[in-house]
Short mmCIF file of C-alpha atoms and ligand atoms in Angstrom, two decimals:
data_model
loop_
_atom_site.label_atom_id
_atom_site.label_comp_id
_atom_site.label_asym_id
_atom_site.label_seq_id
_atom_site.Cartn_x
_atom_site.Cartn_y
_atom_site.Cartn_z
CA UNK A 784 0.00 0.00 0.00
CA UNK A 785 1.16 3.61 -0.77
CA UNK A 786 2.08 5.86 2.18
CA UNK A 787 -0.34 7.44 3.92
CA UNK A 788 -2.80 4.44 2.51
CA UNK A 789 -5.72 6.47 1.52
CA UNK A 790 -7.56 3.48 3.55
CA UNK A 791 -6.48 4.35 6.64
CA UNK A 792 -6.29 7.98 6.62
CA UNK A 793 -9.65 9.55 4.94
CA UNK A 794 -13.17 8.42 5.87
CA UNK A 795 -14.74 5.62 3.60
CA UNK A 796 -18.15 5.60 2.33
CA UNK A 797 -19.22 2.93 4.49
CA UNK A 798 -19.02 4.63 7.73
CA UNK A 799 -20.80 7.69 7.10
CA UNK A 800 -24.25 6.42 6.52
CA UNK A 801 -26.58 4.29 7.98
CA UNK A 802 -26.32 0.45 6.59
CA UNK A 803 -29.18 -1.74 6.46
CA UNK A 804 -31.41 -3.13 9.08
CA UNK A 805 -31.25 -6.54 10.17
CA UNK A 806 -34.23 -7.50 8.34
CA UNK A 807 -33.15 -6.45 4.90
CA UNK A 808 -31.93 -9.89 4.69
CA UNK A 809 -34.58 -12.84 6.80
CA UNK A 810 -32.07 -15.48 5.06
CA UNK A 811 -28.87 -14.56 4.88
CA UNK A 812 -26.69 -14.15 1.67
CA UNK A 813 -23.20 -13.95 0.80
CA UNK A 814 -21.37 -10.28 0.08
CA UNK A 815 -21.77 -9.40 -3.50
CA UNK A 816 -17.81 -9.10 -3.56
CA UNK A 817 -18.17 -13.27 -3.12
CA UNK A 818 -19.94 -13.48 -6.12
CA UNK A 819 -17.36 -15.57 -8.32
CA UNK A 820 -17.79 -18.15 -5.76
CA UNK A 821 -20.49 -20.11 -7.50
CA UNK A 822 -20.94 -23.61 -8.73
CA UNK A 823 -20.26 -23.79 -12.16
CA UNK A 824 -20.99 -26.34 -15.13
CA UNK A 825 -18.27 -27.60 -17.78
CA UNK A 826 -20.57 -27.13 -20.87
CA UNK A 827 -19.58 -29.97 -23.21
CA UNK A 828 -20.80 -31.81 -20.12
CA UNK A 829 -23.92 -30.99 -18.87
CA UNK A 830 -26.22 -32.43 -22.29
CA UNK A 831 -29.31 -31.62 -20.74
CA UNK A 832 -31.66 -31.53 -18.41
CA UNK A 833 -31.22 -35.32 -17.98
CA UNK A 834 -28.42 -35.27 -16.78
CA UNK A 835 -26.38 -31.94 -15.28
CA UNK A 836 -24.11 -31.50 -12.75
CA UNK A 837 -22.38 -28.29 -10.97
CA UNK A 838 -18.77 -28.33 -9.05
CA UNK A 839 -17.84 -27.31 -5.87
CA UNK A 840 -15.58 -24.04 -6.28
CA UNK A 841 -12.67 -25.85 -4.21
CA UNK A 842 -10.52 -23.05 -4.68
CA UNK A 843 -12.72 -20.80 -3.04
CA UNK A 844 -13.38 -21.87 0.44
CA UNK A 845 -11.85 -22.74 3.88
CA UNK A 846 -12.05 -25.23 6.95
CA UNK A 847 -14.03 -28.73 6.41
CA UNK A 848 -17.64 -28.02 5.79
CA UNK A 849 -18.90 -27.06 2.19
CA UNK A 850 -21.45 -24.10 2.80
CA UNK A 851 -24.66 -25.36 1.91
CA UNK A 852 -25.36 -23.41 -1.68
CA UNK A 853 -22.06 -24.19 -2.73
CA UNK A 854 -22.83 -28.26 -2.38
CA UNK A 855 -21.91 -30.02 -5.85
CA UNK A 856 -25.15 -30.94 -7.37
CA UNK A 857 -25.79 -33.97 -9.79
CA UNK A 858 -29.34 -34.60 -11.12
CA UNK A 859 -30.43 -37.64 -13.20
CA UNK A 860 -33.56 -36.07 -14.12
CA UNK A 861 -33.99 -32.69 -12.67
CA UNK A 862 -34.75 -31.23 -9.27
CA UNK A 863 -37.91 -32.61 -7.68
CA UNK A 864 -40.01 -29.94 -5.81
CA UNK A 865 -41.81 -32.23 -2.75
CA UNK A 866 -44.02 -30.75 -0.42
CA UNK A 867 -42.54 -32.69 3.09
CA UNK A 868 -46.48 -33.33 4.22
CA UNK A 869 -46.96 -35.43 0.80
CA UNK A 870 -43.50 -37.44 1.13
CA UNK A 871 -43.67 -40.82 2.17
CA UNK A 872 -40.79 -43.34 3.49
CA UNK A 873 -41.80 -46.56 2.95
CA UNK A 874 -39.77 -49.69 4.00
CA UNK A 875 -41.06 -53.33 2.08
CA UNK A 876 -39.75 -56.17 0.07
CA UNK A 877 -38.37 -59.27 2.61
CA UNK A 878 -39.65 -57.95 6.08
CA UNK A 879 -41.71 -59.20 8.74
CA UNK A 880 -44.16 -55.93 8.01
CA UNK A 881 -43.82 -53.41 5.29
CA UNK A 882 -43.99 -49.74 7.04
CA UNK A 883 -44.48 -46.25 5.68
CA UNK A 884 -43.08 -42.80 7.26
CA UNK A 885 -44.80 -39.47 7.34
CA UNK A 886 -41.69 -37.35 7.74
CA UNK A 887 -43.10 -36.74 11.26
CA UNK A 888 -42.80 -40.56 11.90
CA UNK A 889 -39.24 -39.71 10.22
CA UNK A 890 -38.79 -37.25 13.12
CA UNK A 891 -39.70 -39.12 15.92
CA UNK A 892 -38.12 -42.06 15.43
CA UNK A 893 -35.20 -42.84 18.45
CA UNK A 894 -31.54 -42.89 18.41
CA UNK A 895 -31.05 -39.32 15.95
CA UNK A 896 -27.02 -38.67 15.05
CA UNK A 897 -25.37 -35.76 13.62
CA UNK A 898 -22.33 -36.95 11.34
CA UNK A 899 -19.67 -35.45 8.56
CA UNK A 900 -19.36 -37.39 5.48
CA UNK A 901 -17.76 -36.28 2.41
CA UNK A 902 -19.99 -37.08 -0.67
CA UNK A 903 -17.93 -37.94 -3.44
CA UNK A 904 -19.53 -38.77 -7.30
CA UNK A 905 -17.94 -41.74 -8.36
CA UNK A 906 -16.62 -39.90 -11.81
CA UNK A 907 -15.49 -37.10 -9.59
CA UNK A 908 -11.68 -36.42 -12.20
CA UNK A 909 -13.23 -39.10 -14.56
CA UNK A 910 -12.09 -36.72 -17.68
CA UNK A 911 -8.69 -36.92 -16.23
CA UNK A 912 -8.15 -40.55 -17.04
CA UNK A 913 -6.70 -40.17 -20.36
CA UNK A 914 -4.33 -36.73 -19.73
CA UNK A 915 -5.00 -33.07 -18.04
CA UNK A 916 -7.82 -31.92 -19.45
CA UNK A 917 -9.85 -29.28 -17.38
CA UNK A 918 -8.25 -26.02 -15.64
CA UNK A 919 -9.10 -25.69 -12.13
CA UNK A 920 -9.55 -27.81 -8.91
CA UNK A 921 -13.25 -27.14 -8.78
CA UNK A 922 -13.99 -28.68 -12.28
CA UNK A 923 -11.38 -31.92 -12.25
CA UNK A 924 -12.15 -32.53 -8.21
CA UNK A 925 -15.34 -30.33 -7.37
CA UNK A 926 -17.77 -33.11 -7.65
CA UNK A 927 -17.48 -33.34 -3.80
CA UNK A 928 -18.95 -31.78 -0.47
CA UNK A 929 -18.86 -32.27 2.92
CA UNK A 930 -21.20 -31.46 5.07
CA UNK A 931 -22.60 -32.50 8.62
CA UNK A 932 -25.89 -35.01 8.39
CA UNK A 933 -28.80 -34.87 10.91
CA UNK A 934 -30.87 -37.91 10.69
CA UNK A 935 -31.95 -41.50 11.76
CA UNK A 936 -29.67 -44.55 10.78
CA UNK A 937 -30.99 -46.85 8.34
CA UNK A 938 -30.51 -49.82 10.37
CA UNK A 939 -33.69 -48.20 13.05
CA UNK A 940 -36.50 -48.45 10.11
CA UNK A 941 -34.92 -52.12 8.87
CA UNK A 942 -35.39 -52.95 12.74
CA UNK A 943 -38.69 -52.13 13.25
CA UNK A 944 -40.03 -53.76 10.31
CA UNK A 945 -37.90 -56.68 10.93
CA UNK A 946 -35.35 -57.82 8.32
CA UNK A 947 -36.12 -61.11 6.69
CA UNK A 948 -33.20 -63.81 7.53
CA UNK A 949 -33.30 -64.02 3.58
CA UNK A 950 -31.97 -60.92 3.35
CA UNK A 951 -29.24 -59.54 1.93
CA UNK A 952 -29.39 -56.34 -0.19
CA UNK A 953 -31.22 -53.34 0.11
CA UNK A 954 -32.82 -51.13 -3.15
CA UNK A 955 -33.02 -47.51 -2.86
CA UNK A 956 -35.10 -45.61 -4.50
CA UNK A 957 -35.46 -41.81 -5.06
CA UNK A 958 -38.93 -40.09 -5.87
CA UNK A 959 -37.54 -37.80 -8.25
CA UNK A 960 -38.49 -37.96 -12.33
CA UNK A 961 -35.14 -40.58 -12.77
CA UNK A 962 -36.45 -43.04 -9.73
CA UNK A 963 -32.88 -43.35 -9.39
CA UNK A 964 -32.26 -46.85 -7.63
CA UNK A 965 -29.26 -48.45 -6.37
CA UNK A 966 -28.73 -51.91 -4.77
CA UNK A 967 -26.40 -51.72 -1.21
CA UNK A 968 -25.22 -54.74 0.97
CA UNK A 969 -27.52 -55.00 3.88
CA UNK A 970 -24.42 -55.26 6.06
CA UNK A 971 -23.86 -51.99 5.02
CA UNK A 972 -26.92 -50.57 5.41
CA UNK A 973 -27.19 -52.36 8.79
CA UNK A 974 -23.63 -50.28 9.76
CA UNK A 975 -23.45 -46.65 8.88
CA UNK A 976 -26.15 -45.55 6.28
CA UNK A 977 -27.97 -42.64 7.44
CA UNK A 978 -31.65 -41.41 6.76
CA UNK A 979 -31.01 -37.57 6.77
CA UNK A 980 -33.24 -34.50 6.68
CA UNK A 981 -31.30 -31.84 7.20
CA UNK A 982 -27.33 -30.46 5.81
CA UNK A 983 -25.07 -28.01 8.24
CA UNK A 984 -28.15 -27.60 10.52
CA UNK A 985 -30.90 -26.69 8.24
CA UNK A 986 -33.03 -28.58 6.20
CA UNK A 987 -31.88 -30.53 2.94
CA UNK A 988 -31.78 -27.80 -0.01
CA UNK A 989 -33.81 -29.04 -2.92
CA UNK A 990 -31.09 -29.91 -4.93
CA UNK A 991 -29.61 -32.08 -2.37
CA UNK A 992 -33.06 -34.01 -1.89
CA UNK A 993 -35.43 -32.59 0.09
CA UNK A 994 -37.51 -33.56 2.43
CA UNK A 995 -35.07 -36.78 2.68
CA UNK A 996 -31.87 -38.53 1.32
CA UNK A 997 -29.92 -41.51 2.03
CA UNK A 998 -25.80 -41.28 3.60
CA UNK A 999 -24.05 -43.81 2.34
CA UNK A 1000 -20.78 -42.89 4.28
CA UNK A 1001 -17.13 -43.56 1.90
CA UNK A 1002 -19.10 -44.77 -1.00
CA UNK A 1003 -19.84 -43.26 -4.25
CA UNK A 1004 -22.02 -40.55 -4.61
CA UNK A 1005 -24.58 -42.12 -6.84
CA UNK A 1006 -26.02 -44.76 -4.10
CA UNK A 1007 -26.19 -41.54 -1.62
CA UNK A 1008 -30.19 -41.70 -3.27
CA UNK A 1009 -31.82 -37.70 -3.32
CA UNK A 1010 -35.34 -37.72 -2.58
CA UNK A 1011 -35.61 -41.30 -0.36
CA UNK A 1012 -39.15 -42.53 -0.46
CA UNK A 1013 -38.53 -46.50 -0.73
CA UNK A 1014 -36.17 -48.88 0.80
CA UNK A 1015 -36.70 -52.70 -0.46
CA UNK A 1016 -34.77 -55.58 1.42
CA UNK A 1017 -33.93 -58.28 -1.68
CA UNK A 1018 -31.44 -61.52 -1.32
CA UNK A 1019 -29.51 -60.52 -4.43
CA UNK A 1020 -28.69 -57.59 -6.43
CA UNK A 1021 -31.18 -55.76 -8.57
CA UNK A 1022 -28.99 -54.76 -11.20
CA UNK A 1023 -30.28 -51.56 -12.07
CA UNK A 1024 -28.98 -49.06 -14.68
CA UNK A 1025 -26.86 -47.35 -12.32
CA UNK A 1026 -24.94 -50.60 -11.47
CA UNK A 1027 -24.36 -52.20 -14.86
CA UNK A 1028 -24.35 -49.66 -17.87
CA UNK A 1029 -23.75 -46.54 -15.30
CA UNK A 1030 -20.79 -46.68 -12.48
CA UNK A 1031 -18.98 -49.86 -13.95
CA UNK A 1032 -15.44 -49.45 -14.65
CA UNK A 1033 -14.24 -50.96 -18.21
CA UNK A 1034 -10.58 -51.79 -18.05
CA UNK A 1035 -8.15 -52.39 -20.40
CA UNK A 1036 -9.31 -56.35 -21.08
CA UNK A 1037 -12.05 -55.42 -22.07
CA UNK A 1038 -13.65 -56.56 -19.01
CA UNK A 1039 -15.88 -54.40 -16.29
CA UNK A 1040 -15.29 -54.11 -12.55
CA UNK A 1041 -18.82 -53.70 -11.10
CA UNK A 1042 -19.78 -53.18 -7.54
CA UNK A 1043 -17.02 -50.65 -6.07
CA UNK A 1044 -18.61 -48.91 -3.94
CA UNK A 1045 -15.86 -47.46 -1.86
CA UNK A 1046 -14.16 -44.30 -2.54
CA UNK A 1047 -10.44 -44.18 -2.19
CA UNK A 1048 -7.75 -42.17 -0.44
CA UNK A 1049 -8.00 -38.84 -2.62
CA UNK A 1050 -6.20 -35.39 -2.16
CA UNK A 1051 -5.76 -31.98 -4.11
CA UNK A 1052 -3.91 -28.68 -3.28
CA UNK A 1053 -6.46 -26.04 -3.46
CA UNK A 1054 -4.81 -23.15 -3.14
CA UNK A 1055 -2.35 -22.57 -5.31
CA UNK A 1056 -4.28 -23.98 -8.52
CA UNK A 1057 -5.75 -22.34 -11.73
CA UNK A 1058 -8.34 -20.82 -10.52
CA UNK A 1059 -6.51 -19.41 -7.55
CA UNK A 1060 -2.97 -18.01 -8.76
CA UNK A 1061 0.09 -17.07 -6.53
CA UNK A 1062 -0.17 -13.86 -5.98
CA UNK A 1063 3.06 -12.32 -4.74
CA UNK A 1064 6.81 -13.49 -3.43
CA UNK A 1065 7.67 -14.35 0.13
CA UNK A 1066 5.32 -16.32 2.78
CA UNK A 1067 2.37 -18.33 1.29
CA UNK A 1068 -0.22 -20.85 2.31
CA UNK A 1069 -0.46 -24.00 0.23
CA UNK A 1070 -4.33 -25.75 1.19
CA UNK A 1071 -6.02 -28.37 0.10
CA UNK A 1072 -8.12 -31.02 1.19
CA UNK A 1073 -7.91 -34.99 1.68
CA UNK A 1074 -10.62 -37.76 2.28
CA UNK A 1075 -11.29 -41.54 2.37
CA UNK A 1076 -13.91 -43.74 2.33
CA UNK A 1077 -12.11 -46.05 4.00
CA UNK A 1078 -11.54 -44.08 7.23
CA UNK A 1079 -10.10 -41.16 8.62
CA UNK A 1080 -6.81 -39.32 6.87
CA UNK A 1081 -3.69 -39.83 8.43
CA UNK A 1082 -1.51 -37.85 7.00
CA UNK A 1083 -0.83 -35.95 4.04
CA UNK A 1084 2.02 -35.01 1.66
CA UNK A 1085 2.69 -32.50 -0.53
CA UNK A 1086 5.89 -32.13 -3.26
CA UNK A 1087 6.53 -28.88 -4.90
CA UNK A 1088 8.85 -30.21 -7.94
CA UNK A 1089 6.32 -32.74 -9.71
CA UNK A 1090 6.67 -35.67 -6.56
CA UNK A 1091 10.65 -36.21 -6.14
CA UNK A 1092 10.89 -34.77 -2.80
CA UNK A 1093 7.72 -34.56 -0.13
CA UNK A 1094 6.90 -32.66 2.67
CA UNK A 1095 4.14 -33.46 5.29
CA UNK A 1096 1.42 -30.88 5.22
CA UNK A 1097 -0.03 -29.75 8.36
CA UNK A 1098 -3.69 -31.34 9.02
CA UNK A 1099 -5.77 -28.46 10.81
CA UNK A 1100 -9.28 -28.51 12.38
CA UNK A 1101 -11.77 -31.56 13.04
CA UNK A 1102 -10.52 -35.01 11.23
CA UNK A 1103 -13.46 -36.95 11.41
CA UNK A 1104 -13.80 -41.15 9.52
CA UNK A 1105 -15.09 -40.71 6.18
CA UNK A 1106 -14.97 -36.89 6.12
CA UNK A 1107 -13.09 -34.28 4.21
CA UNK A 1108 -9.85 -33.07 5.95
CA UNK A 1109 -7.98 -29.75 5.48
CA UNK A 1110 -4.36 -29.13 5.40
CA UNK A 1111 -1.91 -26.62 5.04
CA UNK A 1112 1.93 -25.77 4.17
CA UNK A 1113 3.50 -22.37 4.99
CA UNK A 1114 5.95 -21.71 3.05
CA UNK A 1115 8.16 -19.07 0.96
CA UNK A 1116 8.07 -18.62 -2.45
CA UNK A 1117 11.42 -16.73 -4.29
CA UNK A 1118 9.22 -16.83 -7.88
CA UNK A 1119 10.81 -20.32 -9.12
CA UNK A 1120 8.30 -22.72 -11.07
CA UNK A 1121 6.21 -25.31 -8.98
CA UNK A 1122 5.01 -28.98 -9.72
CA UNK A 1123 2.73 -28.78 -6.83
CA UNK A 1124 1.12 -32.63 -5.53
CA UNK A 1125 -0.64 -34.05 -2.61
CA UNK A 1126 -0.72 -37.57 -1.78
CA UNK A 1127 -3.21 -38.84 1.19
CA UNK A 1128 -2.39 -41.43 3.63
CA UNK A 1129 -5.67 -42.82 5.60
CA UNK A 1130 -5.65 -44.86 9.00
CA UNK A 1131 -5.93 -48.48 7.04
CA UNK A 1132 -2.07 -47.85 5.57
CA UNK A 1133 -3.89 -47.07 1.95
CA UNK A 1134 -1.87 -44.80 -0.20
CA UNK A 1135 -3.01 -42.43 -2.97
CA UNK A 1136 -1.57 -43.43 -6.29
CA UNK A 1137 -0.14 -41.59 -9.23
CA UNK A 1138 -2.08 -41.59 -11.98
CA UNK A 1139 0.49 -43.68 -13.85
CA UNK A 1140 0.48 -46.08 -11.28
CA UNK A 1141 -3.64 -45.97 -11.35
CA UNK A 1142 -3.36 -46.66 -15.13
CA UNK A 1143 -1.23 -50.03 -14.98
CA UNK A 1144 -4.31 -52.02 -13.14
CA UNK A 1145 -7.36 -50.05 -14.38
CA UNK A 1146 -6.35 -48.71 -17.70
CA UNK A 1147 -7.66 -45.38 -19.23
CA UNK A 1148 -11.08 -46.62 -20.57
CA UNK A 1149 -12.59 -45.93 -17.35
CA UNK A 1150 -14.56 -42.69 -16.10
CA UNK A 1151 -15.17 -43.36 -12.99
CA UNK A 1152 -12.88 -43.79 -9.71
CA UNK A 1153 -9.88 -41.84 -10.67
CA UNK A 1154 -8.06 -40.81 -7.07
CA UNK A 1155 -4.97 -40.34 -8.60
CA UNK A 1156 -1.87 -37.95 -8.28
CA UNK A 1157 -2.91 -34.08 -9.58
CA UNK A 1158 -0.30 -31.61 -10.44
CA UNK A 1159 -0.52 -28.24 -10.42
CA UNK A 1160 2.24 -26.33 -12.75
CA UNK A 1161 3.02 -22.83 -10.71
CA UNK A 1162 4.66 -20.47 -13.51
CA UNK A 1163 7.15 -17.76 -12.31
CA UNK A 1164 4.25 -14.91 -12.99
CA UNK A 1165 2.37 -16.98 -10.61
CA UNK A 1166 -0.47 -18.35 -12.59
CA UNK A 1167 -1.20 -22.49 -12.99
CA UNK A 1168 -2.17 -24.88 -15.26
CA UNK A 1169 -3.05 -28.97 -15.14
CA UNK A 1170 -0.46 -30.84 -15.90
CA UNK A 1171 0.55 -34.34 -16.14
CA UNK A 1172 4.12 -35.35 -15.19
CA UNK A 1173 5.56 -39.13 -16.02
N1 MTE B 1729 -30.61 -39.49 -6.23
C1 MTE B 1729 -31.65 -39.25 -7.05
N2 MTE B 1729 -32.89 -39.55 -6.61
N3 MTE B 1729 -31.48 -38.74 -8.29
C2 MTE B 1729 -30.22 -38.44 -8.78
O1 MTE B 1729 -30.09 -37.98 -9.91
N4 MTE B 1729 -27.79 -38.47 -8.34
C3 MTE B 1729 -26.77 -39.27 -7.65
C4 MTE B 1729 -26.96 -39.22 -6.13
N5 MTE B 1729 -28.33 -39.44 -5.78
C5 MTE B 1729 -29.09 -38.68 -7.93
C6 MTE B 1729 -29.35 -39.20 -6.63
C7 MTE B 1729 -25.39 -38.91 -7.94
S1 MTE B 1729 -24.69 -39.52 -9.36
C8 MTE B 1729 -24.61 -38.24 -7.04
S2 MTE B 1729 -22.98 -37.99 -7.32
C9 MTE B 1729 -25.19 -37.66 -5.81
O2 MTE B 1729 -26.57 -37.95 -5.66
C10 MTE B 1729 -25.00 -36.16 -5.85
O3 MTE B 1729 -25.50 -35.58 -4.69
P1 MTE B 1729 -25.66 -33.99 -4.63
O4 MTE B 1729 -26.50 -33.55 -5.79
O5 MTE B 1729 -26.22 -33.71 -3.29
O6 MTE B 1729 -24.26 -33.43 -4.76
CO1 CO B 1730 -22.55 -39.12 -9.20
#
């Protein structure tokens, strides 16, 4: 700043007249100097209506929790508008008696639990596969949020309408215009799947499925079913859409893998990255975030020339299983180029791969599951680009 700094020595506009009441704004709203952070779309990939999905501007916020309107948002067939007193949870298939829910019976039920869980769409960096291809971490890794749950787990509905020994698979189904339906292991629905109503506090948004949606904790984001209004116990898979033609992953043979669920260790630097440039020499803060669906992260490290040396990044705040975790490295920059990388560690001894190394088992036909290596090219003027290094 120039000396005097014209900020600090005459009067600014802002304190010489009255601002606005309290009630100008009932619901709250962001300050119109935020308002580049939005979700965006990649246009070449949202076809229609159909299907469309936003991304999480990474770049753009702090901490653990994704703020509500910021939440990723992928639709199969478009936002369904449900008044909560005509939703209806209903629990059949291989039980001692099929149940329905008002959202009030939702409500009441015993045994409520607040939880953070990273969501995570299964083709979250799924145009990465075959080379750097899209400039900033909110469009190759935004398809992610993370958020605290309020709601009942599954396992208290299965309970009380008493789960068929039969049983052995679970179909959920959403009550939006794509019915979208996934089959889950009853063990896991038995262990952590949650019925939740509300996000950070407040009720579901729309787009994330109100009045109701199911947590699937660590697995991919398409069995986490928006708009919950049917749970069927089965003894086998149903093979739905969403399981065969959708969210297989076609490797190299020729062959598919089908079935995998869980998410792996996964990590990006944040800040620096395309969409958030260096912005002057000396002291910096390197962020990013880490998660696993297989448990909590451990640790996480970060290389600044393109993954031949490593430092371990500072994990700061709350650290919770299956969540999103934030870290940091101070350090100073004297202009030089940067290969910036992060590589997560998570409490099972899992390592995040390089994409190379992701490659040699799965191939590059695949779209979905792709938690490899990114790397962020720092130029001396400060600005970044995707890039791949081998
Ligand atoms: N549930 C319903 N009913 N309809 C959908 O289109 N999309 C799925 C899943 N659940 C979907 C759904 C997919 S592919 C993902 S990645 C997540 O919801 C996205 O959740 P979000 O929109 O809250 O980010
Ligand atoms: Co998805």
């Amino acid at each position: 700043a120039q000396t005097p700094d014209p900020l600090i020595v005459e009067k600014q506009e802002w304190t010489q007249y009255l601002g606005e009441g309290v009630n100008a704004k009932p619901y709250g709203v962001p300050s119109k100097f935020e308002k580049e952070v939005v979700r965006r779309e990649v246009e070449w990939l949202t076809a229609s209506r159909q299907s469309s999905v936003s991304f999480t501007p990474l770049h753009a916020l702090d901490g653990i929790i994704t703020p509500n309107g910021l939440c990723f948002v992928r639709h199969h067939g478009g936002e369904a508008e449900i008044d909560p007193a005509k939703h209806r949870f209903m629990i059949n298939g291989m039980v001692d008696k099929p149940l329905v829910f008002t959202m009030e019976d939702v409500k009441r039920m015993p045994g409520r639990v607040n939880r953070v869980y990273f969501l995570e769409c299964a083709a979250n960096s799924g145009m990465e596969w075959r080379g750097a291809q899209l400039n900033g971490c909110q469009f190759t890794h935004g398809m992610i949020h993370n958020v605290v749950y309020t709601g009942v787990p599954l396992k208290a509905f299965l309970n009380e309408a008493g789960v068929s020994p039969k049983g052995k698979w679970v179909l959920a189904e959403g009550a939006d215009a794509s019915a979208m339906t996934r089959s889950i292991p009853l063990e896991k629905a038995m262990d952590d799947c949650l019925v939740a109503w509300a996000m950070n506090g407040e009720a579901l948004r729309p787009e994330q499925g109100y009045p109701l949606r199911l947590v699937v904790p660590g697995w991919e984001g398409n069995m986490w079913v928006k708009w919950l209004r049917r749970v069927e116990v089965g003894d086998q898979p149903w093979a739905q859409r969403e399981e065969t033609s959708k969210y297989t992953d076609l490797l190299a043979d020729g062959r598919s893998r089908q079935h995998t669920f869980l998410m792996d260790a996964k990590s990006v630097v944040t800040n620096p990255s395309p969409q958030a440039p260096l912005k002057s020499k000396g002291p910096n803060v390197l962020s990013g975030v880490a998660w696993s669906g297989r448990g909590t992260i451990k640790r996480v490290d970060v290389s600044m020339d393109g993954g031949r040396n490593w430092r371990t990044a500072r994990i700061e705040g709350p650290n919770f299983p299956r969540a999103m975790a934030r870290f940091y490295v101070d350090f100073d920059w004297n202009g030089q180029e940067l290969m910036l990388q992060s590589r997560a560690m998570d409490d099972s001894g899992y390592v995040q791969p390089t994409k190379d190394e992701l490659r040699k088992y799965r191939g590059s036909n695949s779209i979905y599951h792709n938690n490899g290596i990114q790397t962020w090219l720092v130029r001396p003027d400060g600005s970044a680009e995707n890039v791949e290094v081998s």
